PDB file of C-alpha atoms in Angstrom:
ATOM      1  CA  MET A  29      98.135 109.191 110.486  1.00  0.00           C
ATOM      2  CA  HIS A  30      96.871 112.534 109.967  1.00  0.00           C
ATOM      3  CA  PHE A  31      96.086 114.879 107.351  1.00  0.00           C
ATOM      4  CA  GLU A  32      94.139 117.766 105.382  1.00  0.00           C
ATOM      5  CA  ILE A  33      92.121 117.386 102.638  1.00  0.00           C
ATOM      6  CA  ASP A  34      91.027 120.050 100.280  1.00  0.00           C
ATOM      7  CA  VAL A  35      87.435 119.155  98.350  1.00  0.00           C
ATOM      8  CA  ASN A  36      86.196 121.792  96.083  1.00  0.00           C
ATOM      9  CA  GLU A  37      87.847 125.081  98.171  1.00  0.00           C
ATOM     10  CA  ARG A  38      87.544 123.311 101.839  1.00  0.00           C
ATOM     11  CA  THR A  39      90.144 121.630 104.088  1.00  0.00           C
ATOM     12  CA  HIS A  40      89.160 118.620 105.879  1.00  0.00           C
ATOM     13  CA  LYS A  41      91.164 117.087 108.393  1.00  0.00           C
ATOM     14  CA  VAL A  42      91.256 113.771 108.861  1.00  0.00           C
ATOM     15  CA  SER A  43      92.963 110.609 110.907  1.00  0.00           C
ATOM     16  CA  VAL A  44      93.063 107.034 109.701  1.00  0.00           C
ATOM     17  CA  GLU A  45      93.337 104.334 112.442  1.00  0.00           C
ATOM     18  CA  LYS A  46      94.804 100.666 111.382  1.00  0.00           C
ATOM     19  CA  LEU A  47      92.344  98.348 113.264  1.00  0.00           C
ATOM     20  CA  GLY A  48      93.130  94.619 112.512  1.00  0.00           C
ATOM     21  CA  ALA A  49      96.115  93.369 110.250  1.00  0.00           C
ATOM     22  CA  ALA A  50      96.168  94.604 107.046  1.00  0.00           C
ATOM     23  CA  THR A  51      96.819  92.807 103.864  1.00  0.00           C
ATOM     24  CA  GLY A  52      97.515  94.570 100.554  1.00  0.00           C
ATOM     25  CA  ASP A  53      94.561  94.694  99.259  1.00  0.00           C
ATOM     26  CA  GLY A  54      93.015  96.309 101.957  1.00  0.00           C
ATOM     27  CA  GLY A  55      91.714  95.960 105.163  1.00  0.00           C
ATOM     28  CA  THR A  56      89.305  97.834 108.236  1.00  0.00           C
ATOM     29  CA  PHE A  57      90.009 101.389 109.283  1.00  0.00           C
ATOM     30  CA  ARG A  58      88.747 103.549 111.801  1.00  0.00           C
ATOM     31  CA  VAL A  59      88.178 106.967 110.126  1.00  0.00           C
ATOM     32  CA  LEU A  60      87.655 110.949 111.412  1.00  0.00           C
ATOM     33  CA  ILE A  61      86.387 113.672 109.255  1.00  0.00           C
ATOM     34  CA  ASP A  62      85.973 116.761 111.165  1.00  0.00           C
ATOM     35  CA  GLY A  63      85.500 115.271 114.280  1.00  0.00           C
ATOM     36  CA  VAL A  64      83.048 112.566 113.145  1.00  0.00           C
ATOM     37  CA  PRO A  65      84.242 109.326 113.528  1.00  0.00           C
ATOM     38  CA  ALA A  66      82.909 106.171 111.315  1.00  0.00           C
ATOM     39  CA  ALA A  67      84.755 102.371 110.720  1.00  0.00           C
ATOM     40  CA  VAL A  68      85.486 101.408 107.173  1.00  0.00           C
ATOM     41  CA  ASP A  69      86.445  98.259 105.240  1.00  0.00           C
ATOM     42  CA  ALA A  70      87.960  99.283 102.225  1.00  0.00           C
ATOM     43  CA  ARG A  71      89.548  97.198  99.747  1.00  0.00           C
ATOM     44  CA  ARG A  72      91.248  97.631  96.839  1.00  0.00           C
ATOM     45  CA  THR A  73      89.150  97.495  93.115  1.00  0.00           C
ATOM     46  CA  ASP A  74      90.738  97.672  89.508  1.00  0.00           C
ATOM     47  CA  LEU A  75      89.828 101.044  89.452  1.00  0.00           C
ATOM     48  CA  GLY A  76      90.241 102.460  92.913  1.00  0.00           C
ATOM     49  CA  LEU A  77      88.322 101.244  96.081  1.00  0.00           C
ATOM     50  CA  SER A  78      85.299  99.457  96.943  1.00  0.00           C
ATOM     51  CA  LEU A  79      84.265 100.864 101.250  1.00  0.00           C
ATOM     52  CA  LEU A  80      81.913  99.082 103.533  1.00  0.00           C
ATOM     53  CA  PHE A  81      80.792 101.842 106.345  1.00  0.00           C
ATOM     54  CA  ASP A  82      79.948 100.879 109.592  1.00  0.00           C
ATOM     55  CA  ASP A  83      76.794 102.076 109.014  1.00  0.00           C
ATOM     56  CA  GLY A  84      76.149  99.447 105.852  1.00  0.00           C
ATOM     57  CA  ARG A  85      76.673 101.897 103.066  1.00  0.00           C
ATOM     58  CA  SER A  86      78.198 101.176 100.257  1.00  0.00           C
ATOM     59  CA  VAL A  87      80.553 102.881  97.728  1.00  0.00           C
ATOM     60  CA  ASP A  88      82.571 102.319  94.922  1.00  0.00           C
ATOM     61  CA  VAL A  89      85.245 105.052  94.055  1.00  0.00           C
ATOM     62  CA  ALA A  90      87.379 105.224  91.523  1.00  0.00           C
ATOM     63  CA  LEU A  91      90.657 107.403  91.647  1.00  0.00           C
ATOM     64  CA  THR A  92      93.476 108.901  89.547  1.00  0.00           C
ATOM     65  CA  GLY A  93      96.346 110.624  90.247  1.00  0.00           C
ATOM     66  CA  ARG A  94      97.328 113.874  89.002  1.00  0.00           C
ATOM     67  CA  PRO A  95     100.729 115.988  89.405  1.00  0.00           C
ATOM     68  CA  GLY A  96     100.953 117.730  92.717  1.00  0.00           C
ATOM     69  CA  GLY A  97      99.471 115.492  94.802  1.00  0.00           C
ATOM     70  CA  GLU A  98      96.139 116.032  94.249  1.00  0.00           C
ATOM     71  CA  TRP A  99      93.966 113.437  92.889  1.00  0.00           C
ATOM     72  CA  PHE A 100      90.671 113.199  90.847  1.00  0.00           C
ATOM     73  CA  VAL A 101      88.290 110.994  92.668  1.00  0.00           C
ATOM     74  CA  GLN A 102      84.701 109.753  90.966  1.00  0.00           C
ATOM     75  CA  LEU A 103      82.050 108.839  93.328  1.00  0.00           C
ATOM     76  CA  PRO A 104      78.709 107.912  92.107  1.00  0.00           C
ATOM     77  CA  HIS A 105      76.913 110.921  92.254  1.00  0.00           C
ATOM     78  CA  ALA A 106      80.050 113.208  91.934  1.00  0.00           C
ATOM     79  CA  ASP A 107      83.218 113.468  90.803  1.00  0.00           C
ATOM     80  CA  VAL A 108      85.931 115.782  92.817  1.00  0.00           C
ATOM     81  CA  THR A 109      89.730 116.982  92.596  1.00  0.00           C
ATOM     82  CA  VAL A 110      91.013 116.306  96.361  1.00  0.00           C
ATOM     83  CA  ALA A 111      94.130 117.353  97.094  1.00  0.00           C
ATOM     84  CA  VAL A 112      96.292 115.920 100.048  1.00  0.00           C
ATOM     85  CA  ASP A 113      98.640 117.313 102.439  1.00  0.00           C
ATOM     86  CA  ALA A 114      99.384 115.263 105.423  1.00  0.00           C
ATOM     87  CA  ARG A 115     102.511 117.577 106.838  1.00  0.00           C
ATOM     88  CA  ARG A 116      99.852 120.550 106.418  1.00  0.00           C
ATOM     89  CA  TYR A 117      97.870 118.563 109.768  1.00  0.00           C
ATOM     90  CA  GLN A 118     100.998 117.684 111.247  1.00  0.00           C
ATOM     91  CA  ARG A 119     102.462 119.998 111.750  1.00  0.00           C
ATOM     92  CA  GLY A 120      99.458 121.722 112.910  1.00  0.00           C
ATOM     93  CA  GLU A 121      99.834 124.627 109.962  1.00  0.00           C
ATOM     94  CA  SER A 122      96.736 126.587 109.166  1.00  0.00           C
ATOM     95  CA  GLY A 123      97.331 126.296 105.724  1.00  0.00           C
ATOM     96  CA  GLY A 124      98.969 127.732 102.749  1.00  0.00           C
ATOM     97  CA  ALA A 125     102.382 127.030 101.230  1.00  0.00           C
ATOM     98  CA  ALA A 126     105.086 125.660 104.208  1.00  0.00           C
ATOM     99  CA  LYS A 127     107.763 128.230 106.012  1.00  0.00           C
ATOM    100  CA  SER A 128     111.005 129.653 104.514  1.00  0.00           C
ATOM    101  CA  GLY A 129     113.898 127.749 104.579  1.00  0.00           C
ATOM    102  CA  LEU A 130     115.155 124.549 103.763  1.00  0.00           C
ATOM    103  CA  GLN A 131     112.292 121.985 103.381  1.00  0.00           C
ATOM    104  CA  ARG A 132     112.259 118.159 103.538  1.00  0.00           C
ATOM    105  CA  VAL A 133     109.940 115.558 101.544  1.00  0.00           C
ATOM    106  CA  VAL A 134     108.452 112.993 103.707  1.00  0.00           C
ATOM    107  CA  ALA A 135     106.126 110.340 102.797  1.00  0.00           C
ATOM    108  CA  PRO A 136     103.022 110.033 105.170  1.00  0.00           C
ATOM    109  CA  MET A 137     103.594 106.603 104.947  1.00  0.00           C
ATOM    110  CA  PRO A 138     106.362 104.053 104.943  1.00  0.00           C
ATOM    111  CA  GLY A 139     106.522 102.666 100.999  1.00  0.00           C
ATOM    112  CA  ARG A 140     108.805 102.170  97.678  1.00  0.00           C
ATOM    113  CA  VAL A 141     110.069 104.763  95.940  1.00  0.00           C
ATOM    114  CA  VAL A 142     108.955 104.270  92.334  1.00  0.00           C
ATOM    115  CA  ARG A 143     110.469 107.437  90.280  1.00  0.00           C
ATOM    116  CA  ILE A 144     112.083 109.937  91.070  1.00  0.00           C
ATOM    117  CA  LEU A 145     110.810 113.530  88.771  1.00  0.00           C
ATOM    118  CA  VAL A 146     113.811 115.848  89.875  1.00  0.00           C
ATOM    119  CA  LYS A 147     117.360 116.428  90.594  1.00  0.00           C
ATOM    120  CA  PRO A 148     119.151 117.905  92.908  1.00  0.00           C
ATOM    121  CA  GLY A 149     120.052 121.839  91.134  1.00  0.00           C
ATOM    122  CA  ASP A 150     116.106 121.989  89.790  1.00  0.00           C
ATOM    123  CA  ASP A 151     113.866 124.107  90.571  1.00  0.00           C
ATOM    124  CA  VAL A 152     110.108 123.302  91.409  1.00  0.00           C
ATOM    125  CA  VAL A 153     106.848 125.030  91.985  1.00  0.00           C
ATOM    126  CA  HIS A 154     104.779 124.666  94.964  1.00  0.00           C
ATOM    127  CA  ARG A 155     102.779 120.870  94.820  1.00  0.00           C
ATOM    128  CA  GLN A 156     105.014 120.222  92.015  1.00  0.00           C
ATOM    129  CA  GLY A 157     105.742 116.479  91.352  1.00  0.00           C
ATOM    130  CA  VAL A 158     109.233 115.444  93.336  1.00  0.00           C
ATOM    131  CA  VAL A 159     108.958 111.512  93.675  1.00  0.00           C
ATOM    132  CA  VAL A 160     106.196 108.857  93.295  1.00  0.00           C
ATOM    133  CA  VAL A 161     106.053 106.721  96.196  1.00  0.00           C
ATOM    134  CA  GLU A 162     103.796 103.371  96.190  1.00  0.00           C
ATOM    135  CA  ALA A 163     102.291 102.313  99.436  1.00  0.00           C
ATOM    136  CA  MET A 164      99.771  99.215  99.487  1.00  0.00           C
ATOM    137  CA  LYS A 165      99.393  98.980  95.518  1.00  0.00           C
ATOM    138  CA  MET A 166      98.922 102.455  95.316  1.00  0.00           C
ATOM    139  CA  GLU A 167     101.189 105.083  93.360  1.00  0.00           C
ATOM    140  CA  ASN A 168     100.949 108.833  95.616  1.00  0.00           C
ATOM    141  CA  GLU A 169     103.270 111.494  94.209  1.00  0.00           C
ATOM    142  CA  LEU A 170     104.525 113.758  96.907  1.00  0.00           C
ATOM    143  CA  GLY A 171     104.887 117.415  95.737  1.00  0.00           C
ATOM    144  CA  ALA A 172     107.351 120.370  96.736  1.00  0.00           C
ATOM    145  CA  PRO A 173     105.974 121.930 100.175  1.00  0.00           C
ATOM    146  CA  LYS A 174     106.752 124.927  98.245  1.00  0.00           C
ATOM    147  CA  ALA A 175     108.418 126.400  95.372  1.00  0.00           C
ATOM    148  CA  GLY A 176     112.278 126.165  95.626  1.00  0.00           C
ATOM    149  CA  ARG A 177     115.585 124.616  94.472  1.00  0.00           C
ATOM    150  CA  VAL A 178     116.171 121.053  94.722  1.00  0.00           C
ATOM    151  CA  LYS A 179     118.685 120.732  96.733  1.00  0.00           C
ATOM    152  CA  GLU A 180     119.614 117.163  97.849  1.00  0.00           C
ATOM    153  CA  VAL A 181     117.732 113.706  96.418  1.00  0.00           C
ATOM    154  CA  ALA A 182     118.112 111.369  99.187  1.00  0.00           C
ATOM    155  CA  VAL A 183     116.439 108.382  98.380  1.00  0.00           C
ATOM    156  CA  THR A 184     117.000 105.630  94.895  1.00  0.00           C
ATOM    157  CA  GLU A 185     114.157 104.171  92.788  1.00  0.00           C
ATOM    158  CA  GLY A 186     113.173 100.883  94.356  1.00  0.00           C
TER     159      GLY A 186
END
């Protein structure tokens, strides 16, 4: 999976590859952040994730979802707000709002639709939450790629 994350107004390119079989509680992943590789063993906790890096470092991360596809991430020595945009990296766009015309909201990984936050005809702003998807026991709010009007909702809850 490839995506970009915005942390403190700085954009980072991230690639994540699952190594072996992942369980519902986590697994081992190869992560590439701005070209720097690492192997990470990630396990779910009540507050977020426990990460064990291949160099022996261990980090507990608390995650809180926010509207518009943002996450509040609490690290041991810093708290940051992170915006994740899988579409921008996969399409090779340089950033900013999506192109003009019809846009689709597509989850970056398979999951279950938990809540639909809009209906056809609703006006939305850029990054406004439109659907909540659960993947790997984590709820992710997917945001509108640009301001506009919802033409169709092609999914159902469940």
